């Protein structure tokens, strides 16, 4: 009710001018409140237009939905998405009907990189994980929220694009400083709204081969042969000193 939005974590959120496109065509400024790599999720908050005005948007009670979640293989589901980023003004969202085909652990990758999230997911018998769909809602056919649609990933076991949703009651191990705890996606939402969520710290792995620090962050490898465009350059890095800038294409 206060304008918090659960969505997939994305490089698109790393901007000073984050905008949310509402269903009625309004464009509202927002900020990222919390990000959690272990869920591959982020929580956003709409900025108030005034101190007295609330947005009064339709919303889900995420903790309550997580407690009532009973969906499983064979159940019909609806996927609410913005496939291919079509609905950016006041167009209707894409709604797809499908069936939960399995509830099991996700083993996937993007390009050659394994994804940060590896918990249990709902695999859906529908093509739901399209560009613009990540972060969309998965509900029962009665409209009960059961999960969040994930990004486009390839299954490492079948090497095929996978269609999945992260359940609200999905449990993962979160390492917060020296302590570890088990938390659900619903816990992340509740604690992030209250400003109590502490993001996990992932251990850095040693490189397998020779390399050097250059400070270039490339556009994510979402296609089989994504061109090496520069997404951003770390300030003060060798790449920055050499004059590389975002949107440059590495050709040699």
PDB file of C-alpha atoms in Angstrom:
ATOM      1  CA  UNK A   1       0.000   0.000   0.000  1.00  0.00           C
ATOM      2  CA  UNK A   2       2.966   2.376   0.445  1.00  0.00           C
ATOM      3  CA  UNK A   3       4.353   1.712  -3.032  1.00  0.00           C
ATOM      4  CA  UNK A   4       6.861  -1.121  -2.555  1.00  0.00           C
ATOM      5  CA  UNK A   5       7.555  -3.258  -5.605  1.00  0.00           C
ATOM      6  CA  UNK A   6       9.191  -6.676  -5.703  1.00  0.00           C
ATOM      7  CA  UNK A   7      11.099  -7.351  -8.918  1.00  0.00           C
ATOM      8  CA  UNK A   8      14.108  -9.155 -10.325  1.00  0.00           C
ATOM      9  CA  UNK A   9      17.523  -7.651  -9.665  1.00  0.00           C
ATOM     10  CA  UNK A  10      18.855  -5.997 -12.814  1.00  0.00           C
ATOM     11  CA  UNK A  11      21.531  -3.603 -13.997  1.00  0.00           C
ATOM     12  CA  UNK A  12      18.637  -1.362 -15.088  1.00  0.00           C
ATOM     13  CA  UNK A  13      18.045  -0.503 -11.421  1.00  0.00           C
ATOM     14  CA  UNK A  14      21.529   1.002 -11.078  1.00  0.00           C
ATOM     15  CA  UNK A  15      20.581   4.509 -12.169  1.00  0.00           C
ATOM     16  CA  UNK A  16      20.002   7.915 -10.606  1.00  0.00           C
ATOM     17  CA  UNK A  17      16.729   8.319 -12.529  1.00  0.00           C
ATOM     18  CA  UNK A  18      14.751   5.144 -11.909  1.00  0.00           C
ATOM     19  CA  UNK A  19      11.191   5.343 -13.290  1.00  0.00           C
ATOM     20  CA  UNK A  20       8.228   3.019 -12.759  1.00  0.00           C
ATOM     21  CA  UNK A  21       5.538   2.808 -15.440  1.00  0.00           C
ATOM     22  CA  UNK A  22       2.161   2.280 -13.752  1.00  0.00           C
ATOM     23  CA  UNK A  23      -0.787   0.498 -15.352  1.00  0.00           C
ATOM     24  CA  UNK A  24      -2.650   3.772 -15.956  1.00  0.00           C
ATOM     25  CA  UNK A  25       0.192   5.391 -17.897  1.00  0.00           C
ATOM     26  CA  UNK A  26       1.737   7.389 -15.049  1.00  0.00           C
ATOM     27  CA  UNK A  27       5.511   7.429 -14.739  1.00  0.00           C
ATOM     28  CA  UNK A  28       6.707   7.624 -11.163  1.00  0.00           C
ATOM     29  CA  UNK A  29      10.213   8.068  -9.792  1.00  0.00           C
ATOM     30  CA  UNK A  30      11.437   5.273  -7.541  1.00  0.00           C
ATOM     31  CA  UNK A  31      14.479   4.089  -5.627  1.00  0.00           C
ATOM     32  CA  UNK A  32      15.929   0.661  -4.894  1.00  0.00           C
ATOM     33  CA  UNK A  33      15.432  -0.068  -1.185  1.00  0.00           C
ATOM     34  CA  UNK A  34      17.222  -3.428  -1.019  1.00  0.00           C
ATOM     35  CA  UNK A  35      18.899  -5.973  -3.293  1.00  0.00           C
ATOM     36  CA  UNK A  36      19.534  -9.629  -2.469  1.00  0.00           C
ATOM     37  CA  UNK A  37      21.729 -11.682  -4.846  1.00  0.00           C
ATOM     38  CA  UNK A  38      20.760 -15.000  -3.256  1.00  0.00           C
ATOM     39  CA  UNK A  39      17.173 -14.451  -4.448  1.00  0.00           C
ATOM     40  CA  UNK A  40      18.222 -12.509  -7.562  1.00  0.00           C
ATOM     41  CA  UNK A  41      15.604 -10.018  -6.354  1.00  0.00           C
ATOM     42  CA  UNK A  42      15.242  -6.338  -5.512  1.00  0.00           C
ATOM     43  CA  UNK A  43      12.700  -4.249  -3.638  1.00  0.00           C
ATOM     44  CA  UNK A  44      11.821  -0.803  -4.990  1.00  0.00           C
ATOM     45  CA  UNK A  45       9.845   2.030  -3.456  1.00  0.00           C
ATOM     46  CA  UNK A  46       7.831   4.673  -5.284  1.00  0.00           C
ATOM     47  CA  UNK A  47       8.765   8.205  -4.307  1.00  0.00           C
ATOM     48  CA  UNK A  48       5.827  10.233  -2.993  1.00  0.00           C
ATOM     49  CA  UNK A  49       4.636  13.137  -5.081  1.00  0.00           C
ATOM     50  CA  UNK A  50       3.723  14.903  -1.822  1.00  0.00           C
ATOM     51  CA  UNK A  51       3.769  14.176   1.910  1.00  0.00           C
ATOM     52  CA  UNK A  52      -0.006  13.684   2.051  1.00  0.00           C
ATOM     53  CA  UNK A  53      -0.680  11.771  -1.147  1.00  0.00           C
ATOM     54  CA  UNK A  54      -0.527   7.966  -1.228  1.00  0.00           C
ATOM     55  CA  UNK A  55      -0.593   6.076  -4.511  1.00  0.00           C
ATOM     56  CA  UNK A  56      -3.325   3.702  -3.281  1.00  0.00           C
ATOM     57  CA  UNK A  57      -2.382   0.984  -5.770  1.00  0.00           C
ATOM     58  CA  UNK A  58      -3.771  -2.566  -5.824  1.00  0.00           C
ATOM     59  CA  UNK A  59      -1.267  -4.753  -4.003  1.00  0.00           C
ATOM     60  CA  UNK A  60      -0.477  -8.203  -2.648  1.00  0.00           C
ATOM     61  CA  UNK A  61       0.078  -9.091   1.008  1.00  0.00           C
ATOM     62  CA  UNK A  62       3.297 -11.039   0.417  1.00  0.00           C
ATOM     63  CA  UNK A  63       3.765 -12.570   3.924  1.00  0.00           C
ATOM     64  CA  UNK A  64       0.149 -13.742   3.981  1.00  0.00           C
ATOM     65  CA  UNK A  65       0.414 -15.126   0.440  1.00  0.00           C
ATOM     66  CA  UNK A  66       3.563 -17.066   1.399  1.00  0.00           C
ATOM     67  CA  UNK A  67       1.796 -18.684   4.382  1.00  0.00           C
ATOM     68  CA  UNK A  68      -1.172 -19.707   2.214  1.00  0.00           C
ATOM     69  CA  UNK A  69       0.943 -21.034  -0.665  1.00  0.00           C
ATOM     70  CA  UNK A  70      -0.131 -24.582  -1.568  1.00  0.00           C
ATOM     71  CA  UNK A  71       0.597 -24.668  -5.318  1.00  0.00           C
ATOM     72  CA  UNK A  72       2.366 -27.647  -6.833  1.00  0.00           C
ATOM     73  CA  UNK A  73       2.896 -29.658 -10.036  1.00  0.00           C
ATOM     74  CA  UNK A  74      -0.248 -29.908 -12.135  1.00  0.00           C
ATOM     75  CA  UNK A  75      -1.792 -26.645 -10.904  1.00  0.00           C
ATOM     76  CA  UNK A  76      -2.836 -23.996 -13.404  1.00  0.00           C
ATOM     77  CA  UNK A  77      -1.051 -20.665 -13.096  1.00  0.00           C
ATOM     78  CA  UNK A  78      -1.151 -17.214 -14.672  1.00  0.00           C
ATOM     79  CA  UNK A  79       2.010 -15.274 -15.509  1.00  0.00           C
ATOM     80  CA  UNK A  80       1.661 -11.473 -15.538  1.00  0.00           C
ATOM     81  CA  UNK A  81       4.535  -9.969 -17.498  1.00  0.00           C
ATOM     82  CA  UNK A  82       5.681  -7.191 -19.767  1.00  0.00           C
ATOM     83  CA  UNK A  83       6.969  -9.443 -22.532  1.00  0.00           C
ATOM     84  CA  UNK A  84       9.450  -7.715 -24.819  1.00  0.00           C
ATOM     85  CA  UNK A  85       8.829  -4.461 -22.881  1.00  0.00           C
ATOM     86  CA  UNK A  86       5.688  -3.575 -24.813  1.00  0.00           C
ATOM     87  CA  UNK A  87       3.577  -2.188 -21.931  1.00  0.00           C
ATOM     88  CA  UNK A  88       5.431   1.014 -21.123  1.00  0.00           C
ATOM     89  CA  UNK A  89       2.522   3.477 -21.242  1.00  0.00           C
ATOM     90  CA  UNK A  90      -1.058   2.426 -20.577  1.00  0.00           C
ATOM     91  CA  UNK A  91      -1.185  -0.810 -22.593  1.00  0.00           C
ATOM     92  CA  UNK A  92      -2.432  -3.995 -20.983  1.00  0.00           C
ATOM     93  CA  UNK A  93       0.132  -6.407 -19.575  1.00  0.00           C
ATOM     94  CA  UNK A  94       0.776  -9.826 -21.089  1.00  0.00           C
ATOM     95  CA  UNK A  95      -0.985 -12.647 -19.260  1.00  0.00           C
ATOM     96  CA  UNK A  96      -0.072 -16.237 -20.076  1.00  0.00           C
ATOM     97  CA  UNK A  97      -1.723 -19.387 -18.810  1.00  0.00           C
ATOM     98  CA  UNK A  98       0.371 -22.401 -17.961  1.00  0.00           C
ATOM     99  CA  UNK A  99       0.813 -25.354 -15.647  1.00  0.00           C
ATOM    100  CA  UNK A 100       3.406 -25.964 -12.934  1.00  0.00           C
ATOM    101  CA  UNK A 101       5.394 -28.880 -14.315  1.00  0.00           C
ATOM    102  CA  UNK A 102       7.865 -29.356 -11.448  1.00  0.00           C
ATOM    103  CA  UNK A 103       9.046 -27.977  -8.111  1.00  0.00           C
ATOM    104  CA  UNK A 104      12.778 -28.568  -7.836  1.00  0.00           C
ATOM    105  CA  UNK A 105      16.185 -26.910  -7.591  1.00  0.00           C
ATOM    106  CA  UNK A 106      17.294 -24.511 -10.316  1.00  0.00           C
ATOM    107  CA  UNK A 107      20.677 -25.214 -11.886  1.00  0.00           C
ATOM    108  CA  UNK A 108      21.199 -22.590 -14.560  1.00  0.00           C
ATOM    109  CA  UNK A 109      23.642 -20.148 -16.094  1.00  0.00           C
ATOM    110  CA  UNK A 110      23.820 -17.019 -18.216  1.00  0.00           C
ATOM    111  CA  UNK A 111      26.560 -17.290 -20.788  1.00  0.00           C
ATOM    112  CA  UNK A 112      29.361 -19.096 -18.980  1.00  0.00           C
ATOM    113  CA  UNK A 113      28.475 -17.719 -15.548  1.00  0.00           C
ATOM    114  CA  UNK A 114      26.421 -19.679 -13.039  1.00  0.00           C
ATOM    115  CA  UNK A 115      23.542 -17.661 -11.604  1.00  0.00           C
ATOM    116  CA  UNK A 116      23.632 -16.526  -7.965  1.00  0.00           C
ATOM    117  CA  UNK A 117      20.277 -18.112  -7.093  1.00  0.00           C
ATOM    118  CA  UNK A 118      20.118 -21.876  -6.677  1.00  0.00           C
ATOM    119  CA  UNK A 119      17.005 -22.600  -4.610  1.00  0.00           C
ATOM    120  CA  UNK A 120      13.843 -24.536  -5.407  1.00  0.00           C
ATOM    121  CA  UNK A 121      11.646 -23.039  -8.116  1.00  0.00           C
ATOM    122  CA  UNK A 122       8.416 -23.720  -9.957  1.00  0.00           C
ATOM    123  CA  UNK A 123       9.134 -24.816 -13.527  1.00  0.00           C
ATOM    124  CA  UNK A 124       6.258 -23.623 -15.694  1.00  0.00           C
ATOM    125  CA  UNK A 125       4.882 -25.277 -18.816  1.00  0.00           C
ATOM    126  CA  UNK A 126       4.600 -21.941 -20.665  1.00  0.00           C
ATOM    127  CA  UNK A 127       7.050 -19.556 -22.301  1.00  0.00           C
ATOM    128  CA  UNK A 128       7.076 -17.022 -19.474  1.00  0.00           C
ATOM    129  CA  UNK A 129      10.713 -15.898 -19.122  1.00  0.00           C
ATOM    130  CA  UNK A 130      10.950 -13.479 -22.039  1.00  0.00           C
ATOM    131  CA  UNK A 131      12.720 -10.097 -22.253  1.00  0.00           C
ATOM    132  CA  UNK A 132      10.788  -7.718 -20.000  1.00  0.00           C
ATOM    133  CA  UNK A 133       9.163 -10.507 -17.992  1.00  0.00           C
ATOM    134  CA  UNK A 134      11.667 -10.849 -15.152  1.00  0.00           C
ATOM    135  CA  UNK A 135      10.084  -9.770 -11.887  1.00  0.00           C
ATOM    136  CA  UNK A 136       6.524 -10.388 -13.073  1.00  0.00           C
ATOM    137  CA  UNK A 137       3.936 -12.043 -10.853  1.00  0.00           C
ATOM    138  CA  UNK A 138       2.959 -15.717 -10.996  1.00  0.00           C
ATOM    139  CA  UNK A 139      -0.481 -16.370  -9.529  1.00  0.00           C
ATOM    140  CA  UNK A 140      -3.009 -19.175  -9.267  1.00  0.00           C
ATOM    141  CA  UNK A 141      -5.959 -18.961 -11.635  1.00  0.00           C
ATOM    142  CA  UNK A 142      -7.859 -17.308  -8.739  1.00  0.00           C
ATOM    143  CA  UNK A 143      -5.280 -14.535  -8.517  1.00  0.00           C
ATOM    144  CA  UNK A 144      -3.372 -15.677  -5.419  1.00  0.00           C
ATOM    145  CA  UNK A 145       0.287 -14.633  -5.622  1.00  0.00           C
ATOM    146  CA  UNK A 146       2.675 -17.605  -5.478  1.00  0.00           C
ATOM    147  CA  UNK A 147       5.963 -16.375  -6.923  1.00  0.00           C
ATOM    148  CA  UNK A 148       8.126 -14.028  -8.966  1.00  0.00           C
ATOM    149  CA  UNK A 149       9.158 -14.789 -12.547  1.00  0.00           C
ATOM    150  CA  UNK A 150      12.936 -15.054 -12.927  1.00  0.00           C
ATOM    151  CA  UNK A 151      15.324 -13.896 -15.614  1.00  0.00           C
ATOM    152  CA  UNK A 152      16.258 -15.653 -18.837  1.00  0.00           C
ATOM    153  CA  UNK A 153      18.602 -18.487 -17.961  1.00  0.00           C
ATOM    154  CA  UNK A 154      19.734 -21.713 -19.551  1.00  0.00           C
ATOM    155  CA  UNK A 155      19.337 -24.977 -17.681  1.00  0.00           C
ATOM    156  CA  UNK A 156      22.810 -26.496 -17.208  1.00  0.00           C
ATOM    157  CA  UNK A 157      21.348 -30.026 -17.352  1.00  0.00           C
ATOM    158  CA  UNK A 158      19.505 -29.667 -20.656  1.00  0.00           C
ATOM    159  CA  UNK A 159      21.199 -26.564 -22.169  1.00  0.00           C
ATOM    160  CA  UNK A 160      17.761 -25.141 -22.979  1.00  0.00           C
ATOM    161  CA  UNK A 161      16.102 -21.870 -21.984  1.00  0.00           C
ATOM    162  CA  UNK A 162      14.123 -22.461 -18.827  1.00  0.00           C
ATOM    163  CA  UNK A 163      10.790 -20.995 -17.701  1.00  0.00           C
ATOM    164  CA  UNK A 164      10.555 -20.721 -13.946  1.00  0.00           C
ATOM    165  CA  UNK A 165       9.281 -18.719 -11.005  1.00  0.00           C
ATOM    166  CA  UNK A 166      10.796 -18.231  -7.541  1.00  0.00           C
ATOM    167  CA  UNK A 167       8.169 -19.200  -4.917  1.00  0.00           C
ATOM    168  CA  UNK A 168       7.447 -16.722  -2.131  1.00  0.00           C
ATOM    169  CA  UNK A 169       8.291 -19.412   0.427  1.00  0.00           C
ATOM    170  CA  UNK A 170      11.539 -20.447  -1.287  1.00  0.00           C
ATOM    171  CA  UNK A 171      14.290 -20.889   1.316  1.00  0.00           C
ATOM    172  CA  UNK A 172      17.959 -20.067   0.761  1.00  0.00           C
ATOM    173  CA  UNK A 173      20.997 -19.750   2.998  1.00  0.00           C
ATOM    174  CA  UNK A 174      21.881 -16.102   3.558  1.00  0.00           C
ATOM    175  CA  UNK A 175      25.350 -15.165   4.804  1.00  0.00           C
ATOM    176  CA  UNK A 176      25.158 -11.826   6.604  1.00  0.00           C
ATOM    177  CA  UNK A 177      28.586 -10.893   7.929  1.00  0.00           C
ATOM    178  CA  UNK A 178      29.858 -13.630  10.235  1.00  0.00           C
ATOM    179  CA  UNK A 179      26.410 -15.179  10.633  1.00  0.00           C
ATOM    180  CA  UNK A 180      24.299 -17.351   8.333  1.00  0.00           C
ATOM    181  CA  UNK A 181      20.547 -17.805   8.357  1.00  0.00           C
ATOM    182  CA  UNK A 182      17.797 -19.390   6.316  1.00  0.00           C
ATOM    183  CA  UNK A 183      15.331 -16.918   4.831  1.00  0.00           C
ATOM    184  CA  UNK A 184      12.468 -16.909   2.351  1.00  0.00           C
ATOM    185  CA  UNK A 185      11.646 -14.480  -0.440  1.00  0.00           C
ATOM    186  CA  UNK A 186       8.728 -13.288   1.720  1.00  0.00           C
ATOM    187  CA  UNK A 187      11.188 -12.585   4.577  1.00  0.00           C
ATOM    188  CA  UNK A 188      13.238 -10.454   2.200  1.00  0.00           C
ATOM    189  CA  UNK A 189      10.167  -8.402   1.262  1.00  0.00           C
ATOM    190  CA  UNK A 190       8.968  -7.925   4.859  1.00  0.00           C
ATOM    191  CA  UNK A 191      12.363  -6.966   6.291  1.00  0.00           C
ATOM    192  CA  UNK A 192      13.333  -4.761   3.349  1.00  0.00           C
ATOM    193  CA  UNK A 193      10.098  -2.758   3.721  1.00  0.00           C
ATOM    194  CA  UNK A 194      10.973  -2.200   7.383  1.00  0.00           C
ATOM    195  CA  UNK A 195      14.552  -1.242   6.474  1.00  0.00           C
ATOM    196  CA  UNK A 196      15.954  -4.216   8.407  1.00  0.00           C
ATOM    197  CA  UNK A 197      17.283  -6.380   5.572  1.00  0.00           C
ATOM    198  CA  UNK A 198      21.039  -6.915   5.487  1.00  0.00           C
ATOM    199  CA  UNK A 199      22.259  -8.008   2.048  1.00  0.00           C
ATOM    200  CA  UNK A 200      24.281 -11.211   1.877  1.00  0.00           C
ATOM    201  CA  UNK A 201      28.020 -11.192   1.300  1.00  0.00           C
ATOM    202  CA  UNK A 202      29.205 -13.621  -1.366  1.00  0.00           C
ATOM    203  CA  UNK A 203      32.687 -15.065  -1.100  1.00  0.00           C
ATOM    204  CA  UNK A 204      34.968 -14.101  -3.972  1.00  0.00           C
ATOM    205  CA  UNK A 205      36.397 -17.008  -5.907  1.00  0.00           C
ATOM    206  CA  UNK A 206      39.935 -17.058  -7.248  1.00  0.00           C
ATOM    207  CA  UNK A 207      40.257 -16.817 -11.028  1.00  0.00           C
ATOM    208  CA  UNK A 208      40.927 -20.096 -12.779  1.00  0.00           C
ATOM    209  CA  UNK A 209      43.377 -18.629 -15.253  1.00  0.00           C
ATOM    210  CA  UNK A 210      45.630 -15.648 -15.935  1.00  0.00           C
ATOM    211  CA  UNK A 211      44.010 -12.262 -16.093  1.00  0.00           C
ATOM    212  CA  UNK A 212      44.268  -8.614 -15.119  1.00  0.00           C
ATOM    213  CA  UNK A 213      41.944  -5.991 -13.683  1.00  0.00           C
ATOM    214  CA  UNK A 214      40.629  -3.674 -16.381  1.00  0.00           C
ATOM    215  CA  UNK A 215      37.487  -2.159 -14.869  1.00  0.00           C
ATOM    216  CA  UNK A 216      35.166  -3.023 -17.760  1.00  0.00           C
ATOM    217  CA  UNK A 217      31.663  -4.360 -17.035  1.00  0.00           C
ATOM    218  CA  UNK A 218      30.163  -5.881 -20.158  1.00  0.00           C
ATOM    219  CA  UNK A 219      26.527  -6.056 -21.230  1.00  0.00           C
ATOM    220  CA  UNK A 220      25.060  -9.304 -19.774  1.00  0.00           C
ATOM    221  CA  UNK A 221      25.489 -12.410 -21.914  1.00  0.00           C
ATOM    222  CA  UNK A 222      21.775 -13.061 -22.492  1.00  0.00           C
ATOM    223  CA  UNK A 223      22.140 -14.383 -26.039  1.00  0.00           C
ATOM    224  CA  UNK A 224      24.459 -17.054 -27.362  1.00  0.00           C
ATOM    225  CA  UNK A 225      26.656 -14.497 -29.147  1.00  0.00           C
ATOM    226  CA  UNK A 226      26.070 -11.209 -27.326  1.00  0.00           C
ATOM    227  CA  UNK A 227      28.476  -8.571 -28.757  1.00  0.00           C
ATOM    228  CA  UNK A 228      31.014  -7.295 -26.185  1.00  0.00           C
ATOM    229  CA  UNK A 229      29.420  -3.900 -25.544  1.00  0.00           C
ATOM    230  CA  UNK A 230      30.619  -1.990 -22.488  1.00  0.00           C
ATOM    231  CA  UNK A 231      27.849  -1.662 -19.879  1.00  0.00           C
ATOM    232  CA  UNK A 232      29.843   0.569 -17.527  1.00  0.00           C
ATOM    233  CA  UNK A 233      33.423   1.447 -16.592  1.00  0.00           C
ATOM    234  CA  UNK A 234      34.714   1.463 -13.010  1.00  0.00           C
ATOM    235  CA  UNK A 235      35.955   4.954 -12.029  1.00  0.00           C
ATOM    236  CA  UNK A 236      39.732   5.228 -11.820  1.00  0.00           C
ATOM    237  CA  UNK A 237      40.270   1.865 -13.546  1.00  0.00           C
ATOM    238  CA  UNK A 238      42.704   1.239 -16.420  1.00  0.00           C
ATOM    239  CA  UNK A 239      39.722   1.202 -18.801  1.00  0.00           C
ATOM    240  CA  UNK A 240      38.563   4.615 -17.545  1.00  0.00           C
ATOM    241  CA  UNK A 241      42.053   6.062 -17.933  1.00  0.00           C
ATOM    242  CA  UNK A 242      42.221   4.655 -21.463  1.00  0.00           C
ATOM    243  CA  UNK A 243      39.014   6.511 -22.343  1.00  0.00           C
ATOM    244  CA  UNK A 244      36.531   3.629 -22.633  1.00  0.00           C
ATOM    245  CA  UNK A 245      32.910   4.621 -22.078  1.00  0.00           C
ATOM    246  CA  UNK A 246      29.509   2.877 -21.794  1.00  0.00           C
ATOM    247  CA  UNK A 247      28.108   1.618 -25.150  1.00  0.00           C
ATOM    248  CA  UNK A 248      31.597   1.220 -26.634  1.00  0.00           C
ATOM    249  CA  UNK A 249      31.988  -1.991 -28.620  1.00  0.00           C
ATOM    250  CA  UNK A 250      35.168  -4.019 -28.133  1.00  0.00           C
ATOM    251  CA  UNK A 251      36.262  -5.176 -31.609  1.00  0.00           C
ATOM    252  CA  UNK A 252      39.902  -6.190 -31.047  1.00  0.00           C
TER     253      UNK A 252
END
